[in-house]
Each structure stands twice: as C-alpha cells, then as structure tokens.
C-alpha cells in the first residue's frame, strides 16, 4: 500500500536527459563555432568509422522482418488472443503511410534530393549533373524506402509486443 505522505519519485531518465540537452544547447549558444566544429568532427568520425555497421544493421533488419513475416512468429498477435483489429487492413496501412511519410515528406520530400543534388555526398561526384541527380535520388530512396521502414518496424514491433502482449508501458525506456 502506498503512503500518501511519501514524496513522488523523481523521473531520473527525464532529468538526466533534460540536463544533458540543456548543457549542449547552452554550449551551442555560448560558443557556436566551437560547438559546430566539435559536432562536425564527431559526425565525421561516426559516419566514417561506423557507416558500414549502420548499413549492415539495416540490411539485417530487413532480412529479420522478412523472416518474421513468413515464419510461425509472424502469426503472433500483437494483443490478447481474442482481440480483433480495430481497423481493416487497408485502413491501417493508409494510416501507417500517412503518419510515417506525411511528417517527413512535407519537409524533406523535395529538400533532401535537392540538397544531395547541389552538394553530392561523394567528393568525386560533380554537383548539378545527371550522375549527381541519380546519386541524390538513390540516397533519398534509401532514406525513404524499405530500409527506413524496417528500422521503424523493428522499434514499433518491440514496443507493440511489450505493450499489448506483455501489458508493459508503451515507452522506449520500458
């Protein structure tokens, strides 16, 4: 039984995260050039050192999801055994695409390929050329295609499984 005089427990995850973000924002506001230099160095290090790992992980996510879909595990209901879907299949697919693509495409639909077209991701590719346009579209398709949805699906399946099948909170921290 809970004591009503007891103080509520602090949410450590929130306070630690909020403090770190506040420090980073403060550092960026006080020394924007230094912050940009450090952030750029960290970004370059991670993409050069771990880009292969990201690509491999996304590929394995796609393979894993295909395996799940066609194996006996693809039949596991994300809810109670007697639950039925609230929406028909095509309505659910429409909501999924609307939510996922709607948010990103409104902003990045044209901006991302044009950004890659004007500043190609590879130094040996010339900007504003047919080759640059093909590379820009390839990057955009990678970011908005099956690979992107596989990462969303893995996270969504994990949250849905634990929330609706195991009755846990629908939170990443859970």
mmCIF file of N, CA, C and O in Angstrom, residues 9-96:
data_model
loop_
_atom_site.group_PDB
_atom_site.id
_atom_site.type_symbol
_atom_site.label_atom_id
_atom_site.label_comp_id
_atom_site.label_asym_id
_atom_site.label_seq_id
_atom_site.Cartn_x
_atom_site.Cartn_y
_atom_site.Cartn_z
ATOM 1 N N UNK A 9 8.399 9.885 -6.656
ATOM 2 C CA UNK A 9 9.738 9.514 -7.105
ATOM 3 C C UNK A 9 10.129 10.348 -8.322
ATOM 4 O O UNK A 9 9.332 10.568 -9.216
ATOM 5 N N UNK A 10 11.358 10.817 -8.352
ATOM 6 C CA UNK A 10 11.836 11.597 -9.478
ATOM 7 C C UNK A 10 12.036 10.713 -10.696
ATOM 8 O O UNK A 10 12.457 9.556 -10.574
ATOM 9 N N UNK A 11 11.750 11.256 -11.830
ATOM 10 C CA UNK A 11 11.965 10.540 -13.075
ATOM 11 C C UNK A 11 13.396 10.803 -13.520
ATOM 12 O O UNK A 11 13.700 11.786 -14.186
ATOM 13 N N UNK A 12 14.302 9.914 -13.146
ATOM 14 C CA UNK A 12 15.732 10.099 -13.401
ATOM 15 C C UNK A 12 16.058 10.203 -14.885
ATOM 16 O O UNK A 12 16.895 11.001 -15.276
ATOM 17 N N UNK A 13 15.429 9.369 -15.696
ATOM 18 C CA UNK A 13 15.712 9.376 -17.129
ATOM 19 C C UNK A 13 15.421 10.762 -17.708
ATOM 20 O O UNK A 13 16.225 11.322 -18.461
ATOM 21 N N UNK A 14 14.288 11.335 -17.336
ATOM 22 C CA UNK A 14 13.929 12.659 -17.845
ATOM 23 C C UNK A 14 14.908 13.715 -17.376
ATOM 24 O O UNK A 14 15.398 14.520 -18.182
ATOM 25 N N UNK A 15 15.210 13.747 -16.109
ATOM 26 C CA UNK A 15 16.067 14.803 -15.580
ATOM 27 C C UNK A 15 17.504 14.707 -16.090
ATOM 28 O O UNK A 15 18.131 15.726 -16.385
ATOM 29 N N UNK A 16 18.023 13.520 -16.228
ATOM 30 C CA UNK A 16 19.369 13.352 -16.773
ATOM 31 C C UNK A 16 19.388 13.787 -18.241
ATOM 32 O O UNK A 16 20.278 14.543 -18.667
ATOM 33 N N UNK A 17 18.410 13.331 -19.018
ATOM 34 C CA UNK A 17 18.341 13.704 -20.430
ATOM 35 C C UNK A 17 18.151 15.204 -20.603
ATOM 36 O O UNK A 17 18.830 15.835 -21.421
ATOM 37 N N UNK A 18 17.226 15.779 -19.846
ATOM 38 C CA UNK A 18 16.964 17.216 -19.946
ATOM 39 C C UNK A 18 18.205 18.026 -19.564
ATOM 40 O O UNK A 18 18.511 19.044 -20.192
ATOM 41 N N UNK A 19 18.933 17.580 -18.555
ATOM 42 C CA UNK A 19 20.141 18.291 -18.132
ATOM 43 C C UNK A 19 21.219 18.245 -19.213
ATOM 44 O O UNK A 19 21.861 19.256 -19.515
ATOM 45 N N UNK A 20 21.429 17.069 -19.792
ATOM 46 C CA UNK A 20 22.426 16.944 -20.859
ATOM 47 C C UNK A 20 22.060 17.797 -22.073
ATOM 48 O O UNK A 20 22.915 18.478 -22.653
ATOM 49 N N UNK A 21 20.797 17.783 -22.450
ATOM 50 C CA UNK A 21 20.351 18.588 -23.588
ATOM 51 C C UNK A 21 20.513 20.072 -23.280
ATOM 52 O O UNK A 21 20.978 20.847 -24.127
ATOM 53 N N UNK A 22 20.150 20.489 -22.068
ATOM 54 C CA UNK A 22 20.298 21.897 -21.686
ATOM 55 C C UNK A 22 21.765 22.328 -21.738
ATOM 56 O O UNK A 22 22.080 23.433 -22.214
ATOM 57 N N UNK A 23 22.673 21.468 -21.279
ATOM 58 C CA UNK A 23 24.098 21.788 -21.344
ATOM 59 C C UNK A 23 24.582 21.926 -22.788
ATOM 60 O O UNK A 23 25.345 22.841 -23.122
ATOM 61 N N UNK A 24 24.136 21.018 -23.652
ATOM 62 C CA UNK A 24 24.523 21.100 -25.057
ATOM 63 C C UNK A 24 23.973 22.355 -25.727
ATOM 64 O O UNK A 24 24.672 23.021 -26.493
ATOM 65 N N UNK A 25 22.723 22.694 -25.443
ATOM 66 C CA UNK A 25 22.127 23.905 -26.006
ATOM 67 C C UNK A 25 22.864 25.138 -25.502
ATOM 68 O O UNK A 25 23.167 26.059 -26.274
ATOM 69 N N UNK A 26 23.171 25.154 -24.235
ATOM 70 C CA UNK A 26 23.896 26.283 -23.647
ATOM 71 C C UNK A 26 25.287 26.417 -24.288
ATOM 72 O O UNK A 26 25.706 27.519 -24.665
ATOM 73 N N UNK A 27 25.987 25.303 -24.437
ATOM 74 C CA UNK A 27 27.302 25.311 -25.072
ATOM 75 C C UNK A 27 27.197 25.818 -26.512
ATOM 76 O O UNK A 27 28.006 26.633 -26.964
ATOM 77 N N UNK A 28 26.178 25.356 -27.237
ATOM 78 C CA UNK A 28 25.969 25.797 -28.616
ATOM 79 C C UNK A 28 25.631 27.275 -28.711
ATOM 80 O O UNK A 28 26.019 27.950 -29.667
ATOM 81 N N UNK A 29 24.920 27.795 -27.723
ATOM 82 C CA UNK A 29 24.558 29.219 -27.724
ATOM 83 C C UNK A 29 25.751 30.098 -27.355
ATOM 84 O O UNK A 29 25.920 31.188 -27.901
ATOM 85 N N UNK A 30 26.582 29.626 -26.445
ATOM 86 C CA UNK A 30 27.727 30.423 -25.983
ATOM 87 C C UNK A 30 28.880 30.374 -26.990
ATOM 88 O O UNK A 30 29.513 31.396 -27.267
ATOM 89 N N UNK A 31 29.155 29.192 -27.536
ATOM 90 C CA UNK A 31 30.290 29.032 -28.460
ATOM 91 C C UNK A 31 29.841 28.268 -29.705
ATOM 92 O O UNK A 31 30.205 27.099 -29.898
ATOM 93 N N UNK A 32 29.054 28.905 -30.579
ATOM 94 C CA UNK A 32 28.506 28.178 -31.732
ATOM 95 C C UNK A 32 29.556 27.648 -32.701
ATOM 96 O O UNK A 32 29.414 26.551 -33.239
ATOM 97 N N UNK A 33 30.640 28.385 -32.916
ATOM 98 C CA UNK A 33 31.675 27.926 -33.847
ATOM 99 C C UNK A 33 32.397 26.702 -33.306
ATOM 100 O O UNK A 33 32.605 25.716 -34.030
ATOM 101 N N UNK A 34 32.748 26.745 -32.039
ATOM 102 C CA UNK A 34 33.409 25.600 -31.409
ATOM 103 C C UNK A 34 32.475 24.396 -31.378
ATOM 104 O O UNK A 34 32.889 23.266 -31.676
ATOM 105 N N UNK A 35 31.213 24.640 -31.029
ATOM 106 C CA UNK A 35 30.223 23.563 -30.986
ATOM 107 C C UNK A 35 30.067 22.926 -32.367
ATOM 108 O O UNK A 35 30.048 21.697 -32.490
ATOM 109 N N UNK A 36 29.973 23.753 -33.407
ATOM 110 C CA UNK A 36 29.823 23.242 -34.770
ATOM 111 C C UNK A 36 31.044 22.422 -35.179
ATOM 112 O O UNK A 36 30.921 21.374 -35.822
ATOM 113 N N UNK A 37 32.222 22.873 -34.810
ATOM 114 C CA UNK A 37 33.450 22.152 -35.144
ATOM 115 C C UNK A 37 33.495 20.790 -34.453
ATOM 116 O O UNK A 37 33.806 19.769 -35.080
ATOM 117 N N UNK A 38 33.177 20.770 -33.174
ATOM 118 C CA UNK A 38 33.192 19.509 -32.417
ATOM 119 C C UNK A 38 32.118 18.561 -32.943
ATOM 120 O O UNK A 38 32.373 17.374 -33.161
ATOM 121 N N UNK A 39 30.903 19.087 -33.153
ATOM 122 C CA UNK A 39 29.806 18.253 -33.660
ATOM 123 C C UNK A 39 30.145 17.698 -35.039
ATOM 124 O O UNK A 39 29.880 16.522 -35.331
ATOM 125 N N UNK A 40 30.746 18.511 -35.903
ATOM 126 C CA UNK A 40 31.149 18.043 -37.230
ATOM 127 C C UNK A 40 32.202 16.951 -37.158
ATOM 128 O O UNK A 40 32.143 15.967 -37.904
ATOM 129 N N UNK A 41 33.156 17.113 -36.253
ATOM 130 C CA UNK A 41 34.196 16.086 -36.082
ATOM 131 C C UNK A 41 33.602 14.773 -35.588
ATOM 132 O O UNK A 41 33.972 13.696 -36.076
ATOM 133 N N UNK A 42 32.709 14.865 -34.630
ATOM 134 C CA UNK A 42 32.059 13.650 -34.110
ATOM 135 C C UNK A 42 31.233 12.980 -35.203
ATOM 136 O O UNK A 42 31.269 11.758 -35.373
ATOM 137 N N UNK A 43 30.478 13.780 -35.969
ATOM 138 C CA UNK A 43 29.675 13.240 -37.065
ATOM 139 C C UNK A 43 30.560 12.546 -38.092
ATOM 140 O O UNK A 43 30.270 11.416 -38.516
ATOM 141 N N UNK A 44 31.632 13.205 -38.508
ATOM 142 C CA UNK A 44 32.536 12.603 -39.493
ATOM 143 C C UNK A 44 33.166 11.319 -38.971
ATOM 144 O O UNK A 44 33.286 10.335 -39.707
ATOM 145 N N UNK A 45 33.566 11.311 -37.706
ATOM 146 C CA UNK A 45 34.154 10.104 -37.116
ATOM 147 C C UNK A 45 33.152 8.950 -37.125
ATOM 148 O O UNK A 45 33.484 7.837 -37.525
ATOM 149 N N UNK A 46 31.918 9.221 -36.679
ATOM 150 C CA UNK A 46 30.935 8.140 -36.596
ATOM 151 C C UNK A 46 30.540 7.633 -37.973
ATOM 152 O O UNK A 46 30.394 6.421 -38.161
ATOM 153 N N UNK A 47 30.376 8.527 -38.942
ATOM 154 C CA UNK A 47 29.983 8.050 -40.268
ATOM 155 C C UNK A 47 31.111 7.296 -40.960
ATOM 156 O O UNK A 47 30.851 6.296 -41.633
ATOM 157 N N UNK A 48 32.331 7.744 -40.780
ATOM 158 C CA UNK A 48 33.463 7.031 -41.397
ATOM 159 C C UNK A 48 33.764 5.714 -40.690
ATOM 160 O O UNK A 48 34.109 4.727 -41.324
ATOM 161 N N UNK A 49 33.646 5.710 -39.378
ATOM 162 C CA UNK A 49 34.008 4.517 -38.607
ATOM 163 C C UNK A 49 32.877 3.500 -38.503
ATOM 164 O O UNK A 49 33.137 2.301 -38.414
ATOM 165 N N UNK A 50 31.626 3.972 -38.482
ATOM 166 C CA UNK A 50 30.507 3.071 -38.228
ATOM 167 C C UNK A 50 29.450 3.067 -39.319
ATOM 168 O O UNK A 50 28.390 2.476 -39.141
ATOM 169 N N UNK A 51 29.711 3.714 -40.443
ATOM 170 C CA UNK A 51 28.756 3.711 -41.555
ATOM 171 C C UNK A 51 28.461 2.300 -42.025
ATOM 172 O O UNK A 51 27.318 1.943 -42.322
ATOM 173 N N UNK A 52 29.491 1.462 -42.109
ATOM 174 C CA UNK A 52 29.325 0.070 -42.524
ATOM 175 C C UNK A 52 28.402 -0.668 -41.553
ATOM 176 O O UNK A 52 27.587 -1.502 -41.963
ATOM 177 N N UNK A 53 28.524 -0.357 -40.264
ATOM 178 C CA UNK A 53 27.714 -1.031 -39.255
ATOM 179 C C UNK A 53 26.237 -0.647 -39.413
ATOM 180 O O UNK A 53 25.351 -1.488 -39.289
ATOM 181 N N UNK A 54 25.995 0.620 -39.709
ATOM 182 C CA UNK A 54 24.627 1.085 -39.930
ATOM 183 C C UNK A 54 24.020 0.373 -41.134
ATOM 184 O O UNK A 54 22.904 -0.142 -41.056
ATOM 185 N N UNK A 55 24.738 0.334 -42.239
ATOM 186 C CA UNK A 55 24.229 -0.321 -43.444
ATOM 187 C C UNK A 55 23.980 -1.806 -43.209
ATOM 188 O O UNK A 55 22.957 -2.355 -43.632
ATOM 189 N N UNK A 56 24.906 -2.466 -42.526
ATOM 190 C CA UNK A 56 24.735 -3.879 -42.219
ATOM 191 C C UNK A 56 23.533 -4.096 -41.304
ATOM 192 O O UNK A 56 22.738 -5.016 -41.516
ATOM 193 N N UNK A 57 23.370 -3.240 -40.302
ATOM 194 C CA UNK A 57 22.244 -3.367 -39.376
ATOM 195 C C UNK A 57 20.909 -3.218 -40.089
ATOM 196 O O UNK A 57 19.985 -4.009 -39.874
ATOM 197 N N UNK A 58 20.803 -2.231 -40.953
ATOM 198 C CA UNK A 58 19.555 -2.016 -41.693
ATOM 199 C C UNK A 58 19.267 -3.205 -42.595
ATOM 200 O O UNK A 58 18.124 -3.679 -42.669
ATOM 201 N N UNK A 59 20.283 -3.731 -43.258
ATOM 202 C CA UNK A 59 20.098 -4.910 -44.106
ATOM 203 C C UNK A 59 19.624 -6.107 -43.278
ATOM 204 O O UNK A 59 18.700 -6.832 -43.669
ATOM 205 N N UNK A 60 20.229 -6.295 -42.109
ATOM 206 C CA UNK A 60 19.810 -7.399 -41.234
ATOM 207 C C UNK A 60 18.398 -7.189 -40.701
ATOM 208 O O UNK A 60 17.650 -8.161 -40.536
ATOM 209 N N UNK A 61 18.009 -5.939 -40.445
ATOM 210 C CA UNK A 61 16.630 -5.652 -40.030
ATOM 211 C C UNK A 61 15.648 -6.082 -41.117
ATOM 212 O O UNK A 61 14.616 -6.693 -40.827
ATOM 213 N N UNK A 62 15.958 -5.762 -42.364
ATOM 214 C CA UNK A 62 15.081 -6.145 -43.475
ATOM 215 C C UNK A 62 14.971 -7.669 -43.540
ATOM 216 O O UNK A 62 13.864 -8.218 -43.640
ATOM 217 N N UNK A 63 16.111 -8.357 -43.476
ATOM 218 C CA UNK A 63 16.082 -9.828 -43.515
ATOM 219 C C UNK A 63 15.296 -10.403 -42.339
ATOM 220 O O UNK A 63 14.506 -11.338 -42.509
ATOM 221 N N UNK A 64 15.503 -9.848 -41.152
ATOM 222 C CA UNK A 64 14.807 -10.325 -39.962
ATOM 223 C C UNK A 64 13.296 -10.145 -40.093
ATOM 224 O O UNK A 64 12.525 -11.043 -39.742
ATOM 225 N N UNK A 65 12.868 -9.007 -40.616
ATOM 226 C CA UNK A 65 11.432 -8.756 -40.784
ATOM 227 C C UNK A 65 10.816 -9.679 -41.829
ATOM 228 O O UNK A 65 9.678 -10.142 -41.653
ATOM 229 N N UNK A 66 11.548 -9.964 -42.900
ATOM 230 C CA UNK A 66 11.057 -10.918 -43.894
ATOM 231 C C UNK A 66 10.927 -12.295 -43.254
ATOM 232 O O UNK A 66 9.921 -12.993 -43.435
ATOM 233 N N UNK A 67 11.932 -12.683 -42.456
ATOM 234 C CA UNK A 67 11.869 -13.951 -41.732
ATOM 235 C C UNK A 67 10.647 -13.990 -40.808
ATOM 236 O O UNK A 67 9.899 -14.964 -40.797
ATOM 237 N N UNK A 68 10.446 -12.915 -40.033
ATOM 238 C CA UNK A 68 9.295 -12.869 -39.127
ATOM 239 C C UNK A 68 7.981 -12.997 -39.883
ATOM 240 O O UNK A 68 7.078 -13.718 -39.451
ATOM 241 N N UNK A 69 7.869 -12.284 -40.984
ATOM 242 C CA UNK A 69 6.613 -12.267 -41.732
ATOM 243 C C UNK A 69 6.234 -13.654 -42.250
ATOM 244 O O UNK A 69 5.051 -14.007 -42.265
ATOM 245 N N UNK A 70 7.226 -14.447 -42.654
ATOM 246 C CA UNK A 70 6.930 -15.734 -43.263
ATOM 247 C C UNK A 70 7.165 -16.922 -42.343
ATOM 248 O O UNK A 70 7.004 -18.062 -42.763
ATOM 249 N N UNK A 71 7.500 -16.674 -41.088
ATOM 250 C CA UNK A 71 7.704 -17.770 -40.143
ATOM 251 C C UNK A 71 6.489 -17.887 -39.220
ATOM 252 O O UNK A 71 5.556 -17.097 -39.298
ATOM 253 N N UNK A 72 6.551 -18.840 -38.316
ATOM 254 C CA UNK A 72 5.457 -19.013 -37.359
ATOM 255 C C UNK A 72 5.333 -17.806 -36.429
ATOM 256 O O UNK A 72 4.268 -17.541 -35.901
ATOM 257 N N UNK A 73 6.416 -17.045 -36.260
ATOM 258 C CA UNK A 73 6.382 -15.875 -35.378
ATOM 259 C C UNK A 73 5.575 -14.728 -35.975
ATOM 260 O O UNK A 73 5.119 -13.846 -35.260
ATOM 261 N N UNK A 74 5.394 -14.757 -37.271
ATOM 262 C CA UNK A 74 4.582 -13.745 -37.922
ATOM 263 C C UNK A 74 3.110 -13.877 -37.593
ATOM 264 O O UNK A 74 2.321 -12.976 -37.860
ATOM 265 N N UNK A 75 2.733 -14.997 -37.003
ATOM 266 C CA UNK A 75 1.331 -15.226 -36.627
ATOM 267 C C UNK A 75 1.016 -14.775 -35.194
ATOM 268 O O UNK A 75 -0.119 -14.844 -34.764
ATOM 269 N N UNK A 76 2.044 -14.326 -34.455
ATOM 270 C CA UNK A 76 1.812 -13.879 -33.082
ATOM 271 C C UNK A 76 0.994 -12.599 -33.113
ATOM 272 O O UNK A 76 1.358 -11.630 -33.766
ATOM 273 N N UNK A 77 -0.102 -12.598 -32.413
ATOM 274 C CA UNK A 77 -0.994 -11.440 -32.371
ATOM 275 C C UNK A 77 -0.412 -10.395 -31.419
ATOM 276 O O UNK A 77 0.032 -10.710 -30.328
ATOM 277 N N UNK A 78 -0.413 -9.149 -31.859
ATOM 278 C CA UNK A 78 0.065 -8.059 -31.005
ATOM 279 C C UNK A 78 -1.103 -7.537 -30.177
ATOM 280 O O UNK A 78 -1.583 -6.429 -30.353
ATOM 281 N N UNK A 79 -1.556 -8.363 -29.290
ATOM 282 C CA UNK A 79 -2.692 -8.076 -28.421
ATOM 283 C C UNK A 79 -3.086 -9.378 -27.750
ATOM 284 O O UNK A 79 -2.379 -10.385 -27.831
ATOM 285 N N UNK A 80 -4.198 -9.368 -27.086
ATOM 286 C CA UNK A 80 -4.697 -10.597 -26.455
ATOM 287 C C UNK A 80 -5.125 -11.595 -27.534
ATOM 288 O O UNK A 80 -5.420 -11.215 -28.663
ATOM 289 N N UNK A 81 -5.176 -12.860 -27.173
ATOM 290 C CA UNK A 81 -5.519 -13.892 -28.141
ATOM 291 C C UNK A 81 -6.895 -13.688 -28.762
ATOM 292 O O UNK A 81 -7.114 -14.027 -29.918
ATOM 293 N N UNK A 82 -7.822 -13.109 -28.014
ATOM 294 C CA UNK A 82 -9.175 -12.916 -28.542
ATOM 295 C C UNK A 82 -9.409 -11.514 -29.102
ATOM 296 O O UNK A 82 -10.508 -11.200 -29.546
ATOM 297 N N UNK A 83 -8.393 -10.658 -29.106
ATOM 298 C CA UNK A 83 -8.527 -9.308 -29.674
ATOM 299 C C UNK A 83 -8.629 -9.378 -31.193
ATOM 300 O O UNK A 83 -8.034 -10.239 -31.832
ATOM 301 N N UNK A 84 -9.392 -8.453 -31.746
ATOM 302 C CA UNK A 84 -9.504 -8.316 -33.193
ATOM 303 C C UNK A 84 -9.087 -6.904 -33.578
ATOM 304 O O UNK A 84 -9.230 -5.978 -32.782
ATOM 305 N N UNK A 85 -8.571 -6.716 -34.780
ATOM 306 C CA UNK A 85 -8.120 -5.382 -35.194
ATOM 307 C C UNK A 85 -9.247 -4.352 -35.132
ATOM 308 O O UNK A 85 -10.396 -4.648 -35.457
ATOM 309 N N UNK A 86 -8.904 -3.155 -34.727
ATOM 310 C CA UNK A 86 -9.876 -2.071 -34.628
ATOM 311 C C UNK A 86 -10.191 -1.504 -36.009
ATOM 312 O O UNK A 86 -11.277 -0.991 -36.237
ATOM 313 N N UNK A 87 -9.220 -1.598 -36.934
ATOM 314 C CA UNK A 87 -9.389 -1.056 -38.286
ATOM 315 C C UNK A 87 -9.123 -2.142 -39.306
ATOM 316 O O UNK A 87 -8.314 -3.036 -39.078
ATOM 317 N N UNK A 88 -9.755 -2.055 -40.481
ATOM 318 C CA UNK A 88 -9.454 -3.002 -41.555
ATOM 319 C C UNK A 88 -8.009 -2.839 -42.022
ATOM 320 O O UNK A 88 -7.385 -1.796 -41.823
ATOM 321 N N UNK A 89 -7.483 -3.859 -42.680
ATOM 322 C CA UNK A 89 -6.078 -3.906 -43.081
ATOM 323 C C UNK A 89 -5.674 -2.684 -43.903
ATOM 324 O O UNK A 89 -4.677 -2.035 -43.614
ATOM 325 N N UNK A 90 -6.419 -2.350 -44.964
ATOM 326 C CA UNK A 90 -6.021 -1.250 -45.837
ATOM 327 C C UNK A 90 -6.161 0.104 -45.152
ATOM 328 O O UNK A 90 -5.404 1.032 -45.436
ATOM 329 N N UNK A 91 -7.073 0.239 -44.229
ATOM 330 C CA UNK A 91 -7.173 1.474 -43.444
ATOM 331 C C UNK A 91 -5.941 1.611 -42.560
ATOM 332 O O UNK A 91 -5.361 2.699 -42.445
ATOM 333 N N UNK A 92 -5.522 0.516 -41.953
ATOM 334 C CA UNK A 92 -4.332 0.528 -41.100
ATOM 335 C C UNK A 92 -3.095 0.885 -41.917
ATOM 336 O O UNK A 92 -2.273 1.696 -41.496
ATOM 337 N N UNK A 93 -2.955 0.292 -43.107
ATOM 338 C CA UNK A 93 -1.814 0.588 -43.980
ATOM 339 C C UNK A 93 -1.843 2.069 -44.371
ATOM 340 O O UNK A 93 -0.810 2.745 -44.377
ATOM 341 N N UNK A 94 -3.029 2.592 -44.686
ATOM 342 C CA UNK A 94 -3.157 4.006 -45.039
ATOM 343 C C UNK A 94 -2.733 4.914 -43.897
ATOM 344 O O UNK A 94 -2.036 5.917 -44.106
ATOM 345 N N UNK A 95 -3.117 4.573 -42.672
ATOM 346 C CA UNK A 95 -2.711 5.379 -41.513
ATOM 347 C C UNK A 95 -1.208 5.291 -41.293
ATOM 348 O O UNK A 95 -0.556 6.287 -40.970
ATOM 349 N N UNK A 96 -0.659 4.110 -41.464
ATOM 350 C CA UNK A 96 0.779 3.912 -41.293
ATOM 351 C C UNK A 96 1.565 4.784 -42.262
ATOM 352 O O UNK A 96 2.469 5.524 -41.863
#
